[in-house]
Coordinates of C-alpha atoms in Angstrom, one line a residue:
X1 CA 0.0 0.0 0.0
X2 CA 1.3 3.4 -0.9
X3 CA 2.5 5.6 2.1
X4 CA 1.6 8.8 0.3
X5 CA -2.0 9.8 0.1
X6 CA -4.1 12.7 -1.2
X7 CA -5.6 14.6 1.7
X8 CA -9.4 14.9 1.7
X9 CA -10.6 18.4 0.7
X10 CA -12.0 19.2 4.2
X11 CA -8.7 18.3 5.9
X12 CA -6.7 20.4 3.4
X13 CA -9.1 23.3 4.0
X14 CA -8.5 23.0 7.7
X15 CA -4.7 23.1 7.1
X16 CA -5.2 26.2 4.9
X17 CA -7.3 27.7 7.7
X18 CA -4.5 27.3 10.1
X19 CA -2.4 29.6 7.9
X20 CA -5.1 32.1 7.1
X21 CA -7.3 32.0 10.2
X22 CA -5.2 32.5 13.4
X23 CA -7.9 34.1 15.5
X24 CA -11.2 36.0 15.1
X25 CA -9.4 39.1 14.0
X26 CA -7.9 37.1 11.1
X27 CA -11.5 36.3 9.9
X28 CA -12.5 39.9 10.2
X29 CA -9.5 41.1 8.2
X30 CA -10.2 38.6 5.3
X31 CA -13.9 39.4 5.1
X32 CA -13.3 43.2 5.3
X33 CA -10.8 42.9 2.5
X34 CA -13.3 41.1 0.3
X35 CA -16.0 43.7 1.2
X36 CA -13.7 46.5 0.1
X37 CA -12.7 44.7 -3.1
X38 CA -16.4 44.5 -3.9
X39 CA -16.7 48.3 -3.8
X40 CA -18.5 48.6 -0.5
X41 CA -19.1 52.0 1.0
X42 CA -20.7 50.9 4.2
X43 CA -19.6 47.9 6.3
X44 CA -21.1 46.7 9.6
X45 CA -19.0 44.3 11.8
X46 CA -21.0 42.5 14.5
X47 CA -19.1 40.5 17.1
X48 CA -20.2 38.4 20.0
X49 CA -18.0 37.0 22.8
X50 CA -14.8 38.4 21.2
X51 CA -15.6 36.4 18.0
X52 CA -15.9 33.0 19.6
X53 CA -19.7 32.7 19.1
X54 CA -20.4 35.1 16.3
X55 CA -18.7 37.2 13.5
X56 CA -20.9 38.8 11.0
X57 CA -19.8 41.2 8.2
X58 CA -22.4 43.0 6.2
X59 CA -21.6 45.2 3.2
X60 CA -23.4 47.1 0.4
X61 CA -20.9 46.1 -2.3
X62 CA -21.5 44.5 -5.7
X63 CA -22.6 41.1 -4.3
X64 CA -22.7 37.9 -6.3
X65 CA -25.2 36.0 -8.3
X66 CA -26.1 32.3 -7.6
X67 CA -23.4 30.7 -9.6
X68 CA -20.6 33.0 -8.4
X69 CA -21.8 32.5 -4.8
X70 CA -21.3 28.7 -5.1
X71 CA -17.9 29.2 -6.8
X72 CA -16.7 31.6 -4.1
X73 CA -16.6 28.8 -1.5
X74 CA -14.3 26.6 -3.6
X75 CA -10.6 26.7 -2.9
X76 CA -8.6 28.8 -5.4
X77 CA -11.8 30.3 -6.9
X78 CA -11.2 34.0 -7.5
X79 CA -12.3 36.8 -9.7
X80 CA -9.0 38.8 -9.2
X81 CA -6.2 36.9 -10.9
X82 CA -6.2 34.8 -14.1
X83 CA -2.5 34.4 -15.2
X84 CA 1.1 34.9 -14.1
X85 CA 1.1 38.6 -14.9
X86 CA -1.9 39.2 -12.7
X87 CA -0.3 37.3 -9.8
X88 CA 2.8 39.6 -9.9
X89 CA 0.8 42.8 -10.2
X90 CA -2.0 42.4 -7.7
X91 CA -4.3 45.4 -7.4
X92 CA -6.8 44.0 -4.9
X93 CA -6.7 43.3 -1.2
X94 CA -7.9 39.7 -1.5
X95 CA -6.9 37.5 -4.4
X96 CA -6.1 33.8 -3.5
X97 CA -9.6 32.5 -3.2
X98 CA -8.9 30.6 0.0
X99 CA -10.4 32.8 2.7
X100 CA -14.1 31.7 2.5
X101 CA -13.5 28.0 2.2
X102 CA -10.8 28.1 4.9
X103 CA -13.1 30.0 7.3
X104 CA -16.1 27.7 6.4
X105 CA -14.0 24.6 7.2
X106 CA -13.6 25.6 10.9
X107 CA -16.9 27.2 11.7
X108 CA -20.7 27.1 11.1
X109 CA -20.8 29.4 8.1
X110 CA -23.6 31.2 6.2
X111 CA -23.2 33.4 3.1
X112 CA -26.1 35.6 1.9
X113 CA -25.4 37.7 -1.2
X114 CA -27.1 39.3 -4.2
X115 CA -25.9 41.4 -7.1
X116 CA -27.9 44.2 -8.7
X117 CA -28.9 42.0 -11.7
X118 CA -30.4 39.2 -9.6
X119 CA -34.0 39.2 -8.5
X120 CA -33.3 37.2 -5.4
X121 CA -30.3 36.6 -3.2
X122 CA -28.4 33.4 -2.6
X123 CA -28.1 31.8 0.9
X124 CA -25.5 29.1 1.5
X125 CA -25.0 27.1 4.8
X126 CA -21.8 25.3 5.4
X127 CA -21.0 23.2 8.6
X128 CA -17.3 22.4 9.1
X129 CA -16.6 22.6 5.4
X130 CA -19.7 20.6 4.2
X131 CA -22.4 22.4 2.3
X132 CA -25.7 21.7 4.1
X133 CA -28.2 24.0 2.5
X134 CA -28.4 26.3 -0.6
X135 CA -31.5 28.4 -1.1
X136 CA -32.8 31.6 -2.7
X137 CA -33.7 34.4 -0.3
X138 CA -34.7 38.0 -0.2
X139 CA -31.6 40.2 0.3
X140 CA -30.4 43.7 -0.6
X141 CA -27.5 44.2 -3.0
X142 CA -24.3 43.3 -1.2
X143 CA -23.0 40.4 0.9
X144 CA -23.5 39.2 4.5
X145 CA -21.2 36.6 5.9
X146 CA -22.0 35.0 9.3
X147 CA -19.5 32.8 11.2
X148 CA -20.7 31.0 14.3
X149 CA -18.6 28.9 16.8
X150 CA -15.3 29.5 15.2
X151 CA -12.9 26.5 15.6
X152 CA -15.7 24.4 17.1
X153 CA -14.4 21.4 15.1
X154 CA -10.7 22.1 15.8
X155 CA -10.5 22.2 19.6
X156 CA -6.7 22.2 19.6
X157 CA -6.8 25.6 17.9
X158 CA -9.8 26.9 19.9
X159 CA -8.0 26.4 23.2
X160 CA -5.3 28.7 22.1
X161 CA -7.7 31.6 21.9
X162 CA -7.2 34.3 24.6
X163 CA -9.8 36.0 26.8
X164 CA -12.9 37.6 25.3
X165 CA -11.4 41.1 25.9
X166 CA -8.1 40.2 24.3
X167 CA -9.6 38.7 21.2
X168 CA -12.0 41.7 20.9
X169 CA -9.1 44.1 21.3
X170 CA -7.4 42.4 18.3
X171 CA -10.6 42.7 16.3
X172 CA -11.0 46.4 17.1
X173 CA -7.3 47.0 16.1
X174 CA -7.9 45.2 12.8
X175 CA -11.0 47.2 12.0
X176 CA -9.2 50.5 13.0
X177 CA -6.3 49.8 10.7
X178 CA -8.4 49.1 7.7
X179 CA -10.7 52.0 8.5
X180 CA -7.7 54.3 8.6
X181 CA -6.8 53.4 5.0
X182 CA -10.3 53.9 3.7
X183 CA -11.7 57.2 4.9
X184 CA -14.2 57.1 2.0
X185 CA -16.0 54.1 3.6
X186 CA -18.3 53.9 6.7
X187 CA -17.3 51.3 9.3
X188 CA -19.5 50.4 12.2
X189 CA -18.2 47.9 14.9
X190 CA -20.5 46.3 17.4
X191 CA -19.8 43.9 20.3
X192 CA -22.5 41.9 22.1
X193 CA -25.1 44.2 20.4
X194 CA -23.4 47.4 21.7
X195 CA -21.8 49.8 19.3
X196 CA -18.1 50.2 20.1
X197 CA -17.1 52.5 17.2
X198 CA -18.6 54.2 14.2
X199 CA -16.3 55.7 11.6
X200 CA -18.4 57.8 9.1
X201 CA -17.1 58.9 5.8
X202 CA -14.8 62.0 6.1
X203 CA -13.5 64.4 3.5
X204 CA -10.1 64.9 5.1
X205 CA -8.1 61.6 5.6
X206 CA -6.4 63.3 8.6
X207 CA -9.7 63.2 10.4
X208 CA -10.0 59.5 10.1
X209 CA -6.4 59.0 11.2
X210 CA -7.0 61.3 14.3
X211 CA -10.2 59.4 15.0
X212 CA -8.1 56.2 15.3
X213 CA -5.0 57.6 17.0
X214 CA -6.8 60.0 19.4
X215 CA -7.7 63.7 19.0
X216 CA -5.1 64.8 21.5
X217 CA -2.3 64.0 19.0
X218 CA -3.7 66.0 16.0
X219 CA -1.6 69.1 16.6
X220 CA 1.6 67.1 16.9
X221 CA 1.3 65.3 13.6
X222 CA 3.4 66.6 10.7
X223 CA 2.3 65.9 7.1
X224 CA 4.4 64.0 4.6
X225 CA 3.8 64.4 0.9
X226 CA 6.6 63.3 -1.3
X227 CA 6.7 61.7 -4.7
X228 CA 9.4 60.1 -6.8
X229 CA 9.7 58.7 -10.3
X230 CA 7.2 56.0 -9.7
X231 CA 6.3 56.2 -6.0
X232 CA 4.2 58.5 -3.8
X233 CA 4.6 58.7 0.0
X234 CA 1.9 60.5 2.0
X235 CA 0.8 60.5 5.6
X236 CA 1.7 61.9 9.0
X237 CA 4.5 61.5 11.5
X238 CA 4.6 62.6 15.1
X239 CA 6.9 65.1 16.7
X240 CA 9.6 63.1 18.6
X241 CA 8.2 64.2 21.9
X242 CA 5.0 62.2 21.2
X243 CA 6.9 58.9 21.0
X244 CA 5.5 55.7 22.5
X245 CA 7.0 52.7 24.3
X246 CA 5.8 50.2 21.6
X247 CA 5.3 50.2 17.9
X248 CA 1.5 50.1 18.2
X249 CA 1.2 53.7 17.0
X250 CA 3.0 53.0 13.7
X251 CA 0.7 52.2 10.7
X252 CA 2.3 51.4 7.4
X253 CA 0.2 50.9 4.2
X254 CA 1.5 49.8 0.8
X255 CA -0.9 50.3 -2.0
X256 CA -3.7 50.6 0.6
X257 CA -2.7 47.3 2.4
X258 CA -1.7 47.4 6.0
X259 CA 1.7 45.6 6.4
X260 CA 4.3 45.0 9.0
X261 CA 7.3 45.5 6.8
X262 CA 10.7 45.6 8.5
X263 CA 12.3 47.5 5.7
X264 CA 9.7 50.3 5.8
X265 CA 9.8 50.4 9.6
X266 CA 13.6 50.6 9.6
X267 CA 13.4 53.4 7.1
X268 CA 11.0 55.3 9.4
X269 CA 13.2 54.8 12.4
X270 CA 16.3 55.9 10.5
X271 CA 14.4 59.1 9.4
X272 CA 14.0 59.8 13.2
X273 CA 17.7 59.1 13.8
X274 CA 19.0 61.3 16.7
X275 CA 15.5 62.3 17.7
X276 CA 14.2 59.3 19.7
X277 CA 15.7 57.9 22.8
X278 CA 16.3 54.2 23.1
X279 CA 13.1 52.2 23.4
X280 CA 10.9 54.8 21.9
X281 CA 8.7 54.5 18.9
X282 CA 7.2 57.2 16.7
X283 CA 3.5 57.6 16.0
X284 CA 3.2 57.4 12.2
X285 CA 0.7 56.8 9.5
X286 CA 2.4 56.3 6.1
X287 CA 0.8 55.4 2.8
X288 CA 3.2 54.2 0.1
X289 CA 1.9 53.9 -3.5
X290 CA 4.1 52.1 -6.0
X291 CA 3.5 50.3 -9.3
X292 CA 1.7 47.0 -8.5
X293 CA 4.4 45.0 -10.3
X294 CA 7.1 46.5 -8.1
X295 CA 5.8 44.8 -4.9
X296 CA 5.1 41.1 -4.1
X297 CA 2.3 40.8 -1.5
X298 CA 2.1 37.0 -1.8
X299 CA 5.1 36.3 0.5
X300 CA 3.1 35.8 3.8
X301 CA 0.1 33.5 4.5
X302 CA -1.9 36.4 6.0
X303 CA -0.5 38.9 3.5
X304 CA 0.9 40.9 6.3
X305 CA 4.4 41.3 4.8
X306 CA 5.5 42.4 1.3
X307 CA 8.7 42.3 -0.7
X308 CA 9.8 45.2 -2.9
X309 CA 11.6 44.9 -6.2
X310 CA 13.8 47.9 -5.4
X311 CA 14.1 47.8 -1.6
X312 CA 17.1 50.1 -1.2
X313 CA 15.6 52.8 -3.3
X314 CA 12.3 52.7 -1.4
X315 CA 14.1 52.6 1.9
X316 CA 16.3 55.6 1.1
X317 CA 13.3 57.6 -0.2
X318 CA 11.4 57.1 3.0
X319 CA 14.4 58.0 5.2
X320 CA 14.9 61.2 3.3
X321 CA 11.2 62.2 3.3
X322 CA 10.8 61.6 7.1
X323 CA 14.1 63.3 7.9
X324 CA 13.3 66.4 5.8
X325 CA 9.8 66.6 7.2
X326 CA 11.1 66.6 10.8
X327 CA 13.9 69.1 10.0
X328 CA 11.3 71.6 8.8
X329 CA 8.7 70.8 11.6
X330 CA 11.2 71.0 14.5
X331 CA 12.2 74.6 13.9
X332 CA 11.2 76.8 16.9
X333 CA 7.6 77.8 16.8
X334 CA 8.4 81.4 17.5
X335 CA 10.0 81.6 14.1
X336 CA 7.2 82.8 11.9
X337 CA 9.0 82.8 8.6
X338 CA 9.8 79.7 6.6
X339 CA 13.3 78.1 6.7
X340 CA 15.6 78.9 3.8
X341 CA 16.8 76.1 1.5
X342 CA 18.6 73.1 2.9
X343 CA 21.9 74.2 1.4
X344 CA 21.9 77.2 3.7
X345 CA 21.1 75.2 6.8
X346 CA 24.1 73.1 7.3
X347 CA 27.3 73.9 9.1
X348 CA 30.0 74.7 6.6
X349 CA 32.6 76.3 8.9
X350 CA 36.1 74.9 9.2
X351 CA 37.7 74.6 12.6
X352 CA 41.2 76.3 12.9
X353 CA 44.2 74.1 12.7
X354 CA 46.6 74.0 15.6
X355 CA 50.0 72.6 16.1
X356 CA 51.0 69.8 18.4
X357 CA 49.5 69.9 21.9
X358 CA 50.3 68.1 25.1
X359 CA 47.7 65.7 26.5
X360 CA 45.7 67.6 29.1
X361 CA 43.8 66.5 32.1
X362 CA 40.0 65.8 31.6
X363 CA 38.4 69.2 31.8
X364 CA 35.5 71.2 30.4
X365 CA 35.7 71.9 26.6
X366 CA 36.1 75.4 25.3
X367 CA 34.0 77.7 23.2
X368 CA 35.7 80.3 21.0
X369 CA 34.2 83.8 21.0
X370 CA 35.3 85.0 17.6
X371 CA 34.2 88.5 16.6
X372 CA 36.6 88.9 13.7
X373 CA 38.4 85.8 12.4
X374 CA 38.9 82.5 14.0
X375 CA 42.6 82.3 13.0
X376 CA 43.3 85.6 14.8
X377 CA 42.3 84.2 18.3
X378 CA 45.1 84.1 20.8
X379 CA 45.2 80.7 22.6
X380 CA 45.1 82.5 25.9
X381 CA 41.7 84.0 25.1
X382 CA 40.1 80.6 24.6
X383 CA 36.9 80.1 26.5
X384 CA 35.3 77.0 24.8
X385 CA 36.0 75.2 21.6
X386 CA 33.1 75.7 19.2
X387 CA 34.7 77.5 16.2
X388 CA 32.6 79.9 14.3
X389 CA 31.8 79.3 10.7
X390 CA 33.3 81.8 8.4
X391 CA 30.1 83.1 6.9
X392 CA 26.7 82.6 8.6
X393 CA 23.4 82.6 6.8
X394 CA 20.2 83.2 8.8
X395 CA 17.8 80.3 8.8
X396 CA 14.7 82.6 9.1
X397 CA 14.0 85.9 7.7
X398 CA 12.5 87.3 10.9
X399 CA 13.6 85.2 13.9
X400 CA 15.8 82.4 15.1
X401 CA 17.7 81.2 18.2
X402 CA 20.1 84.1 17.9
X403 CA 17.2 86.5 18.2
X404 CA 16.2 85.3 21.6
X405 CA 16.9 87.7 24.5
X406 CA 19.2 86.1 27.1
X407 CA 17.9 86.1 30.7
X408 CA 20.6 83.9 32.2
X409 CA 21.1 80.4 33.6
X410 CA 19.2 78.2 36.0
X411 CA 21.4 76.1 38.3
X412 CA 24.2 76.6 35.7
X413 CA 22.4 73.9 33.7
X414 CA 19.5 75.4 31.8
X415 CA 19.7 78.6 29.7
X416 CA 16.7 80.9 30.1
X417 CA 15.8 83.2 27.2
X418 CA 12.9 85.4 26.2
X419 CA 11.0 85.3 22.9
X420 CA 8.2 87.5 21.8
X421 CA 5.8 84.7 22.7
X422 CA 7.2 83.8 26.2
X423 CA 9.9 81.9 27.9
X424 CA 12.4 79.5 26.1
X425 CA 14.4 77.1 28.2
X426 CA 17.5 75.3 26.7
X427 CA 19.5 72.4 28.1
X428 CA 23.1 73.6 27.6
X429 CA 24.6 70.1 27.4
X430 CA 22.0 68.9 24.9
X431 CA 22.4 72.0 22.8
X432 CA 26.2 71.7 22.7
X433 CA 26.0 68.0 22.0
X434 CA 23.9 68.7 18.9
X435 CA 26.3 71.4 17.7
X436 CA 29.4 69.2 18.2
X437 CA 27.7 66.2 16.6
X438 CA 26.8 68.0 13.5
X439 CA 30.2 69.6 13.2
X440 CA 31.8 66.2 13.4
X441 CA 29.4 64.6 11.0
X442 CA 29.8 67.3 8.4
X443 CA 33.3 66.0 7.9
X444 CA 31.9 63.1 5.9
X445 CA 30.6 65.6 3.3
X446 CA 34.0 66.3 1.9
X447 CA 35.3 69.0 4.1
X448 CA 39.0 68.9 5.2
X449 CA 39.8 66.8 8.3
X450 CA 40.8 69.0 11.2
X451 CA 42.7 67.3 14.0
X452 CA 45.0 68.2 16.9
X453 CA 48.1 66.1 17.1
X454 CA 49.0 64.6 20.4
X455 CA 52.6 65.5 21.4
X456 CA 52.8 62.2 23.2
X457 CA 50.7 59.5 21.4
X458 CA 48.4 57.6 23.7
X459 CA 48.3 53.8 23.6
X460 CA 45.2 51.7 24.2
X461 CA 45.0 48.0 24.9
X462 CA 41.8 46.1 23.9
X463 CA 40.5 42.6 23.9
X464 CA 40.6 40.5 20.7
X465 CA 36.9 41.2 19.8
X466 CA 37.2 44.9 20.7
X467 CA 40.3 45.2 18.6
X468 CA 38.5 43.6 15.6
X469 CA 35.7 46.2 16.0
X470 CA 38.0 49.1 16.2
X471 CA 40.0 47.9 13.2
X472 CA 36.8 47.8 11.1
X473 CA 35.9 51.4 11.7
X474 CA 39.4 53.0 11.7
X475 CA 39.1 54.3 8.1
X476 CA 35.8 56.0 8.9
X477 CA 37.1 57.5 12.2
X478 CA 40.0 59.0 10.2
X479 CA 37.5 61.2 8.3
X480 CA 36.5 62.9 11.5
X481 CA 40.0 63.7 12.7
X482 CA 40.5 60.7 15.0
X483 CA 43.9 59.2 13.9
X484 CA 44.4 55.7 15.4
X485 CA 46.9 53.1 14.2
X486 CA 47.5 49.5 15.1
X487 CA 50.5 49.0 17.3
X488 CA 50.8 45.3 17.3
X489 CA 48.5 42.6 18.7
X490 CA 45.4 44.2 20.3
X491 CA 47.2 47.5 21.0
X492 CA 46.5 50.8 19.2
X493 CA 48.1 54.2 19.3
X494 CA 46.1 57.4 19.2
X495 CA 48.0 60.1 17.3
X496 CA 45.4 62.8 16.9
X497 CA 41.9 63.7 17.9
X498 CA 39.3 66.0 16.4
X499 CA 40.0 69.6 17.3
X500 CA 36.5 69.9 18.9
X501 CA 37.7 67.3 21.4
X502 CA 41.1 68.8 22.1
X503 CA 40.7 68.8 25.9
X504 CA 39.3 65.3 26.2
X505 CA 41.2 62.1 27.0
X506 CA 41.3 59.7 24.1
X507 CA 41.2 56.4 26.0
X508 CA 37.7 56.7 27.7
X509 CA 36.3 57.9 24.4
X510 CA 37.7 55.0 22.4
X511 CA 36.7 52.4 24.9
X512 CA 33.1 53.7 25.2
X513 CA 32.8 53.6 21.4
X514 CA 34.1 50.1 21.1
X515 CA 31.9 48.8 24.0
X516 CA 28.8 50.4 22.4
X517 CA 29.5 48.8 19.0
X518 CA 30.2 45.4 20.8
X519 CA 26.7 45.8 22.3
X520 CA 24.8 46.9 19.2
X521 CA 26.9 45.4 16.4
X522 CA 26.8 46.4 12.8
X523 CA 23.3 45.2 12.0
X524 CA 22.4 48.5 10.4
X525 CA 25.7 48.9 8.6
X526 CA 29.0 50.7 9.1
X527 CA 27.4 54.1 8.6
X528 CA 25.0 53.7 11.6
X529 CA 27.9 52.3 13.6
X530 CA 29.9 55.4 12.9
X531 CA 27.0 57.6 13.9
X532 CA 27.0 55.9 17.3
X533 CA 30.7 56.8 17.6
X534 CA 30.0 60.4 16.7
X535 CA 27.2 60.6 19.3
X536 CA 29.7 59.4 21.9
X537 CA 32.3 61.9 20.7
X538 CA 29.7 64.7 20.9
X539 CA 28.8 63.7 24.4
X540 CA 32.5 63.7 25.5
X541 CA 33.2 67.0 23.8
X542 CA 30.2 69.0 25.2
X543 CA 29.8 71.4 28.0
X544 CA 28.3 69.9 31.1
X545 CA 25.6 70.7 33.5
X546 CA 26.6 72.9 36.5
X547 CA 29.0 74.8 34.3
X548 CA 28.8 78.6 34.4
X549 CA 28.4 80.4 31.1
X550 CA 28.6 84.1 30.4
X551 CA 26.0 85.8 28.2
X552 CA 28.6 86.0 25.4
X553 CA 29.2 82.3 25.6
X554 CA 25.4 81.6 25.6
X555 CA 25.0 83.8 22.6
X556 CA 27.6 81.8 20.7
X557 CA 25.7 78.6 21.5
X558 CA 22.5 80.2 20.2
X559 CA 24.3 81.3 17.0
X560 CA 25.6 77.9 16.3
X561 CA 22.4 76.1 17.2
X562 CA 20.9 78.1 14.3
X563 CA 23.3 76.4 12.0
X564 CA 22.2 72.9 12.9
X565 CA 20.0 70.8 10.6
X566 CA 18.2 69.4 13.6
X567 CA 18.4 71.9 16.4
X568 CA 15.5 70.5 18.5
X569 CA 17.1 67.2 19.7
X570 CA 20.5 66.1 21.0
X571 CA 22.0 63.1 19.2
X572 CA 20.5 60.8 21.9
X573 CA 17.0 62.1 21.1
X574 CA 16.5 64.3 24.1
X575 CA 15.0 67.8 23.4
X576 CA 17.4 70.7 23.4
X577 CA 14.8 73.3 24.2
X578 CA 11.2 73.9 25.2
X579 CA 9.0 77.0 25.4
X580 CA 6.3 78.3 27.7
X581 CA 4.0 80.9 26.1
X582 CA 3.4 84.0 28.1
X583 CA -0.4 83.2 28.2
X584 CA 0.3 80.0 29.9
X585 CA 2.3 81.8 32.6
X586 CA -0.4 84.5 33.0
X587 CA -3.0 81.8 33.5
X588 CA -0.9 80.0 36.0
X589 CA -0.7 83.3 38.0
X590 CA -4.4 83.9 37.5
X591 CA -3.7 87.2 35.7
X592 CA -6.0 86.0 33.0
X593 CA -8.7 83.3 33.0

């Protein structure tokens, strides 16, 4: 007797159901996609006991006639693909023709449907995959699918369902995601005969997004609207200060389909680079439209993942769009005019060259107060080491950080300033970190390397793995003025450091960089690893809390903060400044109501 057998159709449908139908929310997703593909403009979702006892989806779409209704419950029966070219350029949400038969095989299932050309509707009853009754019935145009006792005949799967509240939460999240992508459709969600949510049709897609995310976030969302040769990216991203502790607030849609794509998500996070602290996630709603033949949506059983034909190009486009949107949005709100072009907003100054210096004790860095020319400064007149760029272009026509009126310091840690609107508070360490970080990073844009040679080179001994990490990034560190050479075995010699870090010891800096890379690795590439190093350099080279600054020194910080591409966050993602409008203060003191 042959050991290999053809599985019965009912059993194969149950296996297929295991891939497509994970829980009640999976059923809701598949049925909503079918309803939208049918052109529905109103969809009602009725749930009982978290989907365990009842799931009913009613729509006013095109519906089906008698013959099509019977075919729709057959495996691989579909009206959406007919050949290979259709399979690799899918324009619909559903397409494989397995949802209905898979769901019907693990439930007590009823389908009622009618198209506009039929006089009566068609009703089909299926019990555990077996058709038990087919009749004609009165019905409006559209389709209603009722699923009772999900997984009643597969107890092993039913026992893995969570509590009613948990399963209902998954259902609600699924409906919310789909509703967010189709603001032109009305969605109504009921649980145990009580309406949980009603999303009516809206004219502005932002209104639907805010309805899902919460109205309190509306004023902190920044619009994205970018287009390339054959792609369009739209949506909204939150200000970094609105970040959450999980990725639940991130919604990614590709050609209208909600996906959990690691590449797109990585691009989103990279666009936020330097703006979010570790463990934080942005709130974002992104809609990516690309040619249908440039994306494969048939790589995951639940169609939750996609694969792009040109992943790198899409990734880089998203990073650029997110980063540019945040750069514009994060400018101080007291600046009424628009920023100038990006070419005027980067630091293009060149630090002065100095000769050999002796290694100094760990001390506070220095800021140069340069009123004439950087090269004319006497070393005895040094105060800090933030060189001034040769020619400075204002970022706003009317106001900027340099236009703030300095009040003084609070606990020698926070800088207090006055704007026309109220009080502005800056964290002096975070501000200087941002300035130093961008001055270091700009070296990668082709500007000359500026180092300070150590009169006595400093040696550093590392472990084998640490030495391998340092060796890998030595060429990149050289671009930023950090000259390190192998000295045999696991020993290295530091010959020069960036001029911005002239008064810092090299050994703690190098060790911290290597330890950080040993922890994070190079999973995102050498470029991101180098950024981690630059963040550490900036931290080591910045002024500290509890350090007294003169008004002139504060003014230099404000001037150079204006030159930064991202002045609102330090490289770690902490805010550099915050403001308190005068009206808020007046209300606090009961001067106004």
